[in-house]
């Protein structure tokens, strides 16, 4: 809730609605860094910027997409954080020869790319950039992931057509909604049912939850327990009576 409160306060100061960009700005402010960018995977498994906090972060994201290399590219491919304290170091220049040189030229010296996943499925990356070589400690990196989760919730809400998004907390004391194994499992099942990407499945689930005044975890549980099924040709999911009680 601390991160969500910070996001709400940032939105209030800017007289702006809650959005993924506001979540990223709150993250930048909390960590004391230069900028951030949230990238999500597309149907082509490429990374697509959802929001950036400033022009320099935007240039870095565009650069990675153009040259096909960089910390975010490797973070998504490996599923491991890429924590680059100094892009001018020999190891960085060797690993990303074009990207490192161009990022430094644009005033970025440090970059931390944190992969985002729903269960075993990688859905994106949060990039943190800074103008000087720095080190982020474990607690800062954990906080960054919570802000990323909040930004992801806001992205899903925006794509669901929800203009009054709810908290990233599920309300059951078990942590952020998107971290729940049940939500991961349900998103995978809906993805198969509809033949769409997992993120798009989450959008459908979130829209259903909002329109029925339910928590996302409630909808996920109904899908996992086969009490609710989404159909490709139907606008509205239906109770899956035929599957109730089946393993």
PDB file of C-alpha atoms in Angstrom:
ATOM      1  CA  UNK A   1       0.000   0.000   0.000  1.00  0.00           C
ATOM      2  CA  UNK A   2       2.969   2.328   0.532  1.00  0.00           C
ATOM      3  CA  UNK A   3       3.760   2.308  -3.183  1.00  0.00           C
ATOM      4  CA  UNK A   4       0.114   2.750  -4.173  1.00  0.00           C
ATOM      5  CA  UNK A   5      -0.203   5.718  -1.800  1.00  0.00           C
ATOM      6  CA  UNK A   6       2.904   7.304  -3.317  1.00  0.00           C
ATOM      7  CA  UNK A   7       1.428   6.872  -6.802  1.00  0.00           C
ATOM      8  CA  UNK A   8      -1.874   8.457  -5.724  1.00  0.00           C
ATOM      9  CA  UNK A   9      -0.044  11.396  -4.132  1.00  0.00           C
ATOM     10  CA  UNK A  10       2.018  11.945  -7.260  1.00  0.00           C
ATOM     11  CA  UNK A  11      -1.137  11.969  -9.377  1.00  0.00           C
ATOM     12  CA  UNK A  12      -2.728  14.485  -7.026  1.00  0.00           C
ATOM     13  CA  UNK A  13       0.295  16.813  -7.192  1.00  0.00           C
ATOM     14  CA  UNK A  14       0.240  16.756 -10.985  1.00  0.00           C
ATOM     15  CA  UNK A  15      -3.560  17.020 -11.151  1.00  0.00           C
ATOM     16  CA  UNK A  16      -3.395  13.947 -13.366  1.00  0.00           C
ATOM     17  CA  UNK A  17      -5.383  10.702 -13.412  1.00  0.00           C
ATOM     18  CA  UNK A  18      -3.692   7.521 -12.265  1.00  0.00           C
ATOM     19  CA  UNK A  19      -1.665   6.020 -15.093  1.00  0.00           C
ATOM     20  CA  UNK A  20       1.340   3.760 -15.728  1.00  0.00           C
ATOM     21  CA  UNK A  21       3.493   6.861 -16.282  1.00  0.00           C
ATOM     22  CA  UNK A  22       2.481   8.285 -12.902  1.00  0.00           C
ATOM     23  CA  UNK A  23       3.496   4.982 -11.287  1.00  0.00           C
ATOM     24  CA  UNK A  24       6.886   5.147 -13.006  1.00  0.00           C
ATOM     25  CA  UNK A  25       7.350   8.778 -11.919  1.00  0.00           C
ATOM     26  CA  UNK A  26       6.577   7.804  -8.330  1.00  0.00           C
ATOM     27  CA  UNK A  27       9.166   5.017  -8.610  1.00  0.00           C
ATOM     28  CA  UNK A  28      11.799   7.446  -9.895  1.00  0.00           C
ATOM     29  CA  UNK A  29      11.042   9.826  -7.031  1.00  0.00           C
ATOM     30  CA  UNK A  30      11.179   7.084  -4.393  1.00  0.00           C
ATOM     31  CA  UNK A  31      14.497   5.679  -5.628  1.00  0.00           C
ATOM     32  CA  UNK A  32      16.160   8.991  -6.389  1.00  0.00           C
ATOM     33  CA  UNK A  33      17.091   8.063  -9.950  1.00  0.00           C
ATOM     34  CA  UNK A  34      16.974   9.894 -13.279  1.00  0.00           C
ATOM     35  CA  UNK A  35      14.265   8.007 -15.122  1.00  0.00           C
ATOM     36  CA  UNK A  36      12.331   4.832 -15.808  1.00  0.00           C
ATOM     37  CA  UNK A  37      10.527   3.028 -18.578  1.00  0.00           C
ATOM     38  CA  UNK A  38       7.981   0.219 -18.559  1.00  0.00           C
ATOM     39  CA  UNK A  39       8.107  -2.173 -21.502  1.00  0.00           C
ATOM     40  CA  UNK A  40       5.674  -5.032 -22.154  1.00  0.00           C
ATOM     41  CA  UNK A  41       5.873  -7.892 -24.612  1.00  0.00           C
ATOM     42  CA  UNK A  42       3.793  -7.813 -27.771  1.00  0.00           C
ATOM     43  CA  UNK A  43       2.287 -10.725 -29.662  1.00  0.00           C
ATOM     44  CA  UNK A  44       5.575 -10.871 -31.576  1.00  0.00           C
ATOM     45  CA  UNK A  45       7.472 -11.329 -28.293  1.00  0.00           C
ATOM     46  CA  UNK A  46       9.164  -7.965 -28.812  1.00  0.00           C
ATOM     47  CA  UNK A  47       9.345  -5.262 -26.152  1.00  0.00           C
ATOM     48  CA  UNK A  48       7.035  -2.297 -26.598  1.00  0.00           C
ATOM     49  CA  UNK A  49       7.360   0.846 -24.424  1.00  0.00           C
ATOM     50  CA  UNK A  50       4.175   1.479 -22.444  1.00  0.00           C
ATOM     51  CA  UNK A  51       5.459   4.586 -20.697  1.00  0.00           C
ATOM     52  CA  UNK A  52       8.651   6.516 -20.014  1.00  0.00           C
ATOM     53  CA  UNK A  53       9.217   9.232 -17.448  1.00  0.00           C
ATOM     54  CA  UNK A  54      11.241  11.605 -19.619  1.00  0.00           C
ATOM     55  CA  UNK A  55      12.880  12.109 -22.983  1.00  0.00           C
ATOM     56  CA  UNK A  56      16.186  10.551 -22.006  1.00  0.00           C
ATOM     57  CA  UNK A  57      14.533   7.333 -20.815  1.00  0.00           C
ATOM     58  CA  UNK A  58      12.535   7.330 -24.032  1.00  0.00           C
ATOM     59  CA  UNK A  59      15.712   7.646 -26.107  1.00  0.00           C
ATOM     60  CA  UNK A  60      17.256   4.682 -24.284  1.00  0.00           C
ATOM     61  CA  UNK A  61      14.211   2.512 -24.941  1.00  0.00           C
ATOM     62  CA  UNK A  62      14.122   3.519 -28.587  1.00  0.00           C
ATOM     63  CA  UNK A  63      17.849   2.782 -28.836  1.00  0.00           C
ATOM     64  CA  UNK A  64      17.458  -0.756 -27.469  1.00  0.00           C
ATOM     65  CA  UNK A  65      14.655  -1.471 -29.939  1.00  0.00           C
ATOM     66  CA  UNK A  66      16.651  -0.084 -32.854  1.00  0.00           C
ATOM     67  CA  UNK A  67      19.988  -1.834 -32.223  1.00  0.00           C
ATOM     68  CA  UNK A  68      18.466  -5.041 -30.816  1.00  0.00           C
ATOM     69  CA  UNK A  69      20.707  -5.168 -27.766  1.00  0.00           C
ATOM     70  CA  UNK A  70      20.762  -3.823 -24.229  1.00  0.00           C
ATOM     71  CA  UNK A  71      20.023  -4.777 -20.622  1.00  0.00           C
ATOM     72  CA  UNK A  72      16.246  -4.994 -21.146  1.00  0.00           C
ATOM     73  CA  UNK A  73      16.641  -7.330 -24.124  1.00  0.00           C
ATOM     74  CA  UNK A  74      18.820  -9.669 -22.059  1.00  0.00           C
ATOM     75  CA  UNK A  75      16.599  -9.393 -18.971  1.00  0.00           C
ATOM     76  CA  UNK A  76      13.562 -10.530 -20.950  1.00  0.00           C
ATOM     77  CA  UNK A  77      15.460 -13.344 -22.663  1.00  0.00           C
ATOM     78  CA  UNK A  78      17.083 -14.702 -19.492  1.00  0.00           C
ATOM     79  CA  UNK A  79      14.443 -13.882 -16.894  1.00  0.00           C
ATOM     80  CA  UNK A  80      17.217 -12.445 -14.713  1.00  0.00           C
ATOM     81  CA  UNK A  81      17.741  -8.821 -13.638  1.00  0.00           C
ATOM     82  CA  UNK A  82      20.468  -6.967 -15.504  1.00  0.00           C
ATOM     83  CA  UNK A  83      22.044  -4.648 -12.923  1.00  0.00           C
ATOM     84  CA  UNK A  84      24.509  -2.400 -14.736  1.00  0.00           C
ATOM     85  CA  UNK A  85      26.136   0.037 -12.350  1.00  0.00           C
ATOM     86  CA  UNK A  86      28.454   1.500 -14.996  1.00  0.00           C
ATOM     87  CA  UNK A  87      27.804   1.222 -18.732  1.00  0.00           C
ATOM     88  CA  UNK A  88      31.337   2.429 -19.427  1.00  0.00           C
ATOM     89  CA  UNK A  89      32.852  -0.631 -17.726  1.00  0.00           C
ATOM     90  CA  UNK A  90      34.680  -3.095 -19.962  1.00  0.00           C
ATOM     91  CA  UNK A  91      32.144  -5.863 -19.331  1.00  0.00           C
ATOM     92  CA  UNK A  92      29.246  -3.615 -20.355  1.00  0.00           C
ATOM     93  CA  UNK A  93      30.970  -2.443 -23.524  1.00  0.00           C
ATOM     94  CA  UNK A  94      31.783  -6.028 -24.436  1.00  0.00           C
ATOM     95  CA  UNK A  95      28.230  -7.275 -23.837  1.00  0.00           C
ATOM     96  CA  UNK A  96      26.420  -4.362 -25.518  1.00  0.00           C
ATOM     97  CA  UNK A  97      29.011  -2.610 -27.705  1.00  0.00           C
ATOM     98  CA  UNK A  98      26.656  -0.408 -29.688  1.00  0.00           C
ATOM     99  CA  UNK A  99      24.081   0.211 -26.970  1.00  0.00           C
ATOM    100  CA  UNK A 100      26.582   1.100 -24.225  1.00  0.00           C
ATOM    101  CA  UNK A 101      28.386   3.684 -26.317  1.00  0.00           C
ATOM    102  CA  UNK A 102      25.148   5.304 -27.527  1.00  0.00           C
ATOM    103  CA  UNK A 103      23.493   5.278 -24.087  1.00  0.00           C
ATOM    104  CA  UNK A 104      26.523   6.994 -22.544  1.00  0.00           C
ATOM    105  CA  UNK A 105      26.431   9.570 -25.318  1.00  0.00           C
ATOM    106  CA  UNK A 106      22.835  10.264 -24.330  1.00  0.00           C
ATOM    107  CA  UNK A 107      23.812  10.849 -20.708  1.00  0.00           C
ATOM    108  CA  UNK A 108      22.946   7.463 -19.184  1.00  0.00           C
ATOM    109  CA  UNK A 109      25.677   5.809 -17.097  1.00  0.00           C
ATOM    110  CA  UNK A 110      23.713   3.240 -15.049  1.00  0.00           C
ATOM    111  CA  UNK A 111      20.819   0.991 -16.005  1.00  0.00           C
ATOM    112  CA  UNK A 112      18.860  -1.619 -14.105  1.00  0.00           C
ATOM    113  CA  UNK A 113      16.503  -3.847 -16.087  1.00  0.00           C
ATOM    114  CA  UNK A 114      14.086  -5.910 -13.991  1.00  0.00           C
ATOM    115  CA  UNK A 115      12.096  -8.634 -15.786  1.00  0.00           C
ATOM    116  CA  UNK A 116       8.375  -8.839 -15.032  1.00  0.00           C
ATOM    117  CA  UNK A 117       6.670 -12.215 -15.049  1.00  0.00           C
ATOM    118  CA  UNK A 118       3.304 -13.806 -14.396  1.00  0.00           C
ATOM    119  CA  UNK A 119       4.310 -17.173 -13.073  1.00  0.00           C
ATOM    120  CA  UNK A 120       6.666 -18.673 -15.649  1.00  0.00           C
ATOM    121  CA  UNK A 121       5.558 -16.280 -18.401  1.00  0.00           C
ATOM    122  CA  UNK A 122       7.681 -13.167 -18.921  1.00  0.00           C
ATOM    123  CA  UNK A 123       5.516 -10.186 -19.769  1.00  0.00           C
ATOM    124  CA  UNK A 124       7.874  -7.222 -19.732  1.00  0.00           C
ATOM    125  CA  UNK A 125      10.713  -5.257 -18.192  1.00  0.00           C
ATOM    126  CA  UNK A 126      11.051  -2.238 -15.926  1.00  0.00           C
ATOM    127  CA  UNK A 127      14.091  -0.155 -16.879  1.00  0.00           C
ATOM    128  CA  UNK A 128      15.666   2.228 -14.373  1.00  0.00           C
ATOM    129  CA  UNK A 129      18.268   4.671 -15.689  1.00  0.00           C
ATOM    130  CA  UNK A 130      20.596   7.159 -14.024  1.00  0.00           C
ATOM    131  CA  UNK A 131      22.967   9.812 -15.286  1.00  0.00           C
ATOM    132  CA  UNK A 132      25.853   8.706 -13.050  1.00  0.00           C
ATOM    133  CA  UNK A 133      27.246   5.298 -12.011  1.00  0.00           C
ATOM    134  CA  UNK A 134      25.240   4.162  -8.970  1.00  0.00           C
ATOM    135  CA  UNK A 135      24.344   1.039  -7.038  1.00  0.00           C
ATOM    136  CA  UNK A 136      20.791   0.194  -5.972  1.00  0.00           C
ATOM    137  CA  UNK A 137      20.449  -1.972  -2.880  1.00  0.00           C
ATOM    138  CA  UNK A 138      18.159  -4.975  -2.486  1.00  0.00           C
ATOM    139  CA  UNK A 139      15.345  -3.007  -0.835  1.00  0.00           C
ATOM    140  CA  UNK A 140      15.348  -0.414  -3.609  1.00  0.00           C
ATOM    141  CA  UNK A 141      15.105  -3.122  -6.257  1.00  0.00           C
ATOM    142  CA  UNK A 142      12.228  -4.816  -4.416  1.00  0.00           C
ATOM    143  CA  UNK A 143      10.440  -1.450  -4.175  1.00  0.00           C
ATOM    144  CA  UNK A 144      10.983  -0.941  -7.906  1.00  0.00           C
ATOM    145  CA  UNK A 145       9.250  -4.255  -8.639  1.00  0.00           C
ATOM    146  CA  UNK A 146       6.262  -3.217  -6.528  1.00  0.00           C
ATOM    147  CA  UNK A 147       6.000   0.036  -8.481  1.00  0.00           C
ATOM    148  CA  UNK A 148       6.281  -1.962 -11.702  1.00  0.00           C
ATOM    149  CA  UNK A 149       3.450  -4.208 -10.544  1.00  0.00           C
ATOM    150  CA  UNK A 150       1.339  -1.124  -9.825  1.00  0.00           C
ATOM    151  CA  UNK A 151       2.117   0.287 -13.280  1.00  0.00           C
ATOM    152  CA  UNK A 152       1.167  -3.053 -14.813  1.00  0.00           C
ATOM    153  CA  UNK A 153      -2.191  -3.019 -12.991  1.00  0.00           C
ATOM    154  CA  UNK A 154      -2.841   0.503 -14.296  1.00  0.00           C
ATOM    155  CA  UNK A 155      -1.897  -0.584 -17.822  1.00  0.00           C
ATOM    156  CA  UNK A 156      -4.317  -3.499 -17.656  1.00  0.00           C
ATOM    157  CA  UNK A 157      -7.055  -1.208 -16.326  1.00  0.00           C
ATOM    158  CA  UNK A 158      -6.477   1.301 -19.126  1.00  0.00           C
ATOM    159  CA  UNK A 159      -6.697  -1.443 -21.750  1.00  0.00           C
ATOM    160  CA  UNK A 160      -9.821  -2.773 -20.033  1.00  0.00           C
ATOM    161  CA  UNK A 161     -11.511   0.610 -20.387  1.00  0.00           C
ATOM    162  CA  UNK A 162     -11.543   1.156 -16.613  1.00  0.00           C
ATOM    163  CA  UNK A 163     -11.231   4.828 -15.738  1.00  0.00           C
ATOM    164  CA  UNK A 164     -11.340   4.437 -11.950  1.00  0.00           C
ATOM    165  CA  UNK A 165      -8.687   1.816 -11.235  1.00  0.00           C
ATOM    166  CA  UNK A 166      -8.445   0.114  -7.888  1.00  0.00           C
ATOM    167  CA  UNK A 167      -5.502  -0.583  -5.636  1.00  0.00           C
ATOM    168  CA  UNK A 168      -2.753  -2.969  -6.638  1.00  0.00           C
ATOM    169  CA  UNK A 169      -3.490  -4.749  -3.365  1.00  0.00           C
ATOM    170  CA  UNK A 170      -5.965  -7.602  -3.439  1.00  0.00           C
ATOM    171  CA  UNK A 171      -7.425  -6.738  -0.085  1.00  0.00           C
ATOM    172  CA  UNK A 172      -6.814 -10.180   1.399  1.00  0.00           C
ATOM    173  CA  UNK A 173      -3.465  -9.355   2.931  1.00  0.00           C
ATOM    174  CA  UNK A 174      -1.560 -11.620   0.554  1.00  0.00           C
ATOM    175  CA  UNK A 175       0.225  -8.904  -1.377  1.00  0.00           C
ATOM    176  CA  UNK A 176      -0.187  -7.394  -4.838  1.00  0.00           C
ATOM    177  CA  UNK A 177      -2.837  -9.083  -6.965  1.00  0.00           C
ATOM    178  CA  UNK A 178      -0.577  -9.861  -9.912  1.00  0.00           C
ATOM    179  CA  UNK A 179       1.787 -11.797  -7.649  1.00  0.00           C
ATOM    180  CA  UNK A 180      -0.866 -14.401  -6.815  1.00  0.00           C
ATOM    181  CA  UNK A 181      -0.278 -17.846  -8.316  1.00  0.00           C
ATOM    182  CA  UNK A 182      -4.038 -18.168  -8.890  1.00  0.00           C
ATOM    183  CA  UNK A 183      -4.041 -15.098 -11.128  1.00  0.00           C
ATOM    184  CA  UNK A 184      -1.068 -16.459 -13.096  1.00  0.00           C
ATOM    185  CA  UNK A 185      -2.773 -19.821 -13.573  1.00  0.00           C
ATOM    186  CA  UNK A 186      -6.113 -18.295 -14.553  1.00  0.00           C
ATOM    187  CA  UNK A 187      -4.485 -15.923 -17.054  1.00  0.00           C
ATOM    188  CA  UNK A 188      -2.784 -18.898 -18.684  1.00  0.00           C
ATOM    189  CA  UNK A 189      -6.079 -20.786 -18.891  1.00  0.00           C
ATOM    190  CA  UNK A 190      -7.961 -17.825 -20.388  1.00  0.00           C
ATOM    191  CA  UNK A 191      -5.088 -17.279 -22.811  1.00  0.00           C
ATOM    192  CA  UNK A 192      -5.586 -20.835 -24.100  1.00  0.00           C
ATOM    193  CA  UNK A 193      -9.396 -20.548 -24.121  1.00  0.00           C
ATOM    194  CA  UNK A 194      -9.298 -17.387 -26.240  1.00  0.00           C
ATOM    195  CA  UNK A 195      -6.096 -17.965 -28.207  1.00  0.00           C
ATOM    196  CA  UNK A 196      -4.638 -14.630 -27.062  1.00  0.00           C
ATOM    197  CA  UNK A 197      -1.563 -13.393 -25.200  1.00  0.00           C
ATOM    198  CA  UNK A 198      -1.482 -13.702 -21.414  1.00  0.00           C
ATOM    199  CA  UNK A 199      -1.565  -9.936 -20.930  1.00  0.00           C
ATOM    200  CA  UNK A 200      -4.648  -9.698 -23.135  1.00  0.00           C
ATOM    201  CA  UNK A 201      -6.209 -12.491 -21.073  1.00  0.00           C
ATOM    202  CA  UNK A 202      -5.577 -10.438 -17.944  1.00  0.00           C
ATOM    203  CA  UNK A 203      -7.288  -7.481 -19.603  1.00  0.00           C
ATOM    204  CA  UNK A 204     -10.393  -9.619 -20.225  1.00  0.00           C
ATOM    205  CA  UNK A 205     -10.352 -10.945 -16.661  1.00  0.00           C
ATOM    206  CA  UNK A 206      -9.917  -7.475 -15.155  1.00  0.00           C
ATOM    207  CA  UNK A 207     -12.739  -6.023 -17.256  1.00  0.00           C
ATOM    208  CA  UNK A 208     -15.011  -8.861 -16.153  1.00  0.00           C
ATOM    209  CA  UNK A 209     -14.032  -8.385 -12.503  1.00  0.00           C
ATOM    210  CA  UNK A 210     -14.707  -4.637 -12.665  1.00  0.00           C
ATOM    211  CA  UNK A 211     -18.062  -4.971 -14.411  1.00  0.00           C
ATOM    212  CA  UNK A 212     -19.203  -7.580 -11.854  1.00  0.00           C
ATOM    213  CA  UNK A 213     -17.806  -5.687  -8.841  1.00  0.00           C
ATOM    214  CA  UNK A 214     -15.451  -8.541  -7.970  1.00  0.00           C
ATOM    215  CA  UNK A 215     -11.788  -8.723  -7.045  1.00  0.00           C
ATOM    216  CA  UNK A 216      -9.477 -10.055  -9.737  1.00  0.00           C
ATOM    217  CA  UNK A 217      -8.517 -12.875  -7.395  1.00  0.00           C
ATOM    218  CA  UNK A 218     -12.190 -13.942  -7.149  1.00  0.00           C
ATOM    219  CA  UNK A 219     -12.486 -14.137 -10.925  1.00  0.00           C
ATOM    220  CA  UNK A 220      -9.178 -16.001 -11.140  1.00  0.00           C
ATOM    221  CA  UNK A 221     -10.364 -18.534  -8.571  1.00  0.00           C
ATOM    222  CA  UNK A 222     -13.576 -19.116 -10.535  1.00  0.00           C
ATOM    223  CA  UNK A 223     -11.570 -19.720 -13.714  1.00  0.00           C
ATOM    224  CA  UNK A 224      -9.111 -22.079 -12.008  1.00  0.00           C
ATOM    225  CA  UNK A 225     -11.964 -24.012 -10.357  1.00  0.00           C
ATOM    226  CA  UNK A 226     -13.681 -24.204 -13.764  1.00  0.00           C
ATOM    227  CA  UNK A 227     -16.739 -22.291 -12.589  1.00  0.00           C
ATOM    228  CA  UNK A 228     -16.169 -19.590 -15.221  1.00  0.00           C
ATOM    229  CA  UNK A 229     -15.044 -19.910 -18.820  1.00  0.00           C
ATOM    230  CA  UNK A 230     -14.191 -17.269 -21.408  1.00  0.00           C
ATOM    231  CA  UNK A 231     -15.240 -17.946 -25.009  1.00  0.00           C
ATOM    232  CA  UNK A 232     -13.566 -16.472 -28.139  1.00  0.00           C
ATOM    233  CA  UNK A 233     -16.847 -15.595 -29.851  1.00  0.00           C
ATOM    234  CA  UNK A 234     -18.724 -14.325 -26.802  1.00  0.00           C
ATOM    235  CA  UNK A 235     -18.545 -10.844 -25.367  1.00  0.00           C
ATOM    236  CA  UNK A 236     -19.487 -12.136 -21.933  1.00  0.00           C
ATOM    237  CA  UNK A 237     -17.943 -15.143 -20.139  1.00  0.00           C
ATOM    238  CA  UNK A 238     -20.378 -17.753 -18.866  1.00  0.00           C
ATOM    239  CA  UNK A 239     -20.542 -20.065 -15.858  1.00  0.00           C
ATOM    240  CA  UNK A 240     -19.020 -23.345 -16.978  1.00  0.00           C
ATOM    241  CA  UNK A 241     -21.622 -25.770 -15.645  1.00  0.00           C
ATOM    242  CA  UNK A 242     -20.373 -28.647 -17.793  1.00  0.00           C
ATOM    243  CA  UNK A 243     -16.922 -28.478 -16.250  1.00  0.00           C
ATOM    244  CA  UNK A 244     -17.890 -28.042 -12.601  1.00  0.00           C
ATOM    245  CA  UNK A 245     -16.569 -30.853 -10.477  1.00  0.00           C
ATOM    246  CA  UNK A 246     -14.202 -32.118 -13.160  1.00  0.00           C
ATOM    247  CA  UNK A 247     -10.471 -32.340 -12.332  1.00  0.00           C
TER     248      UNK A 247
END
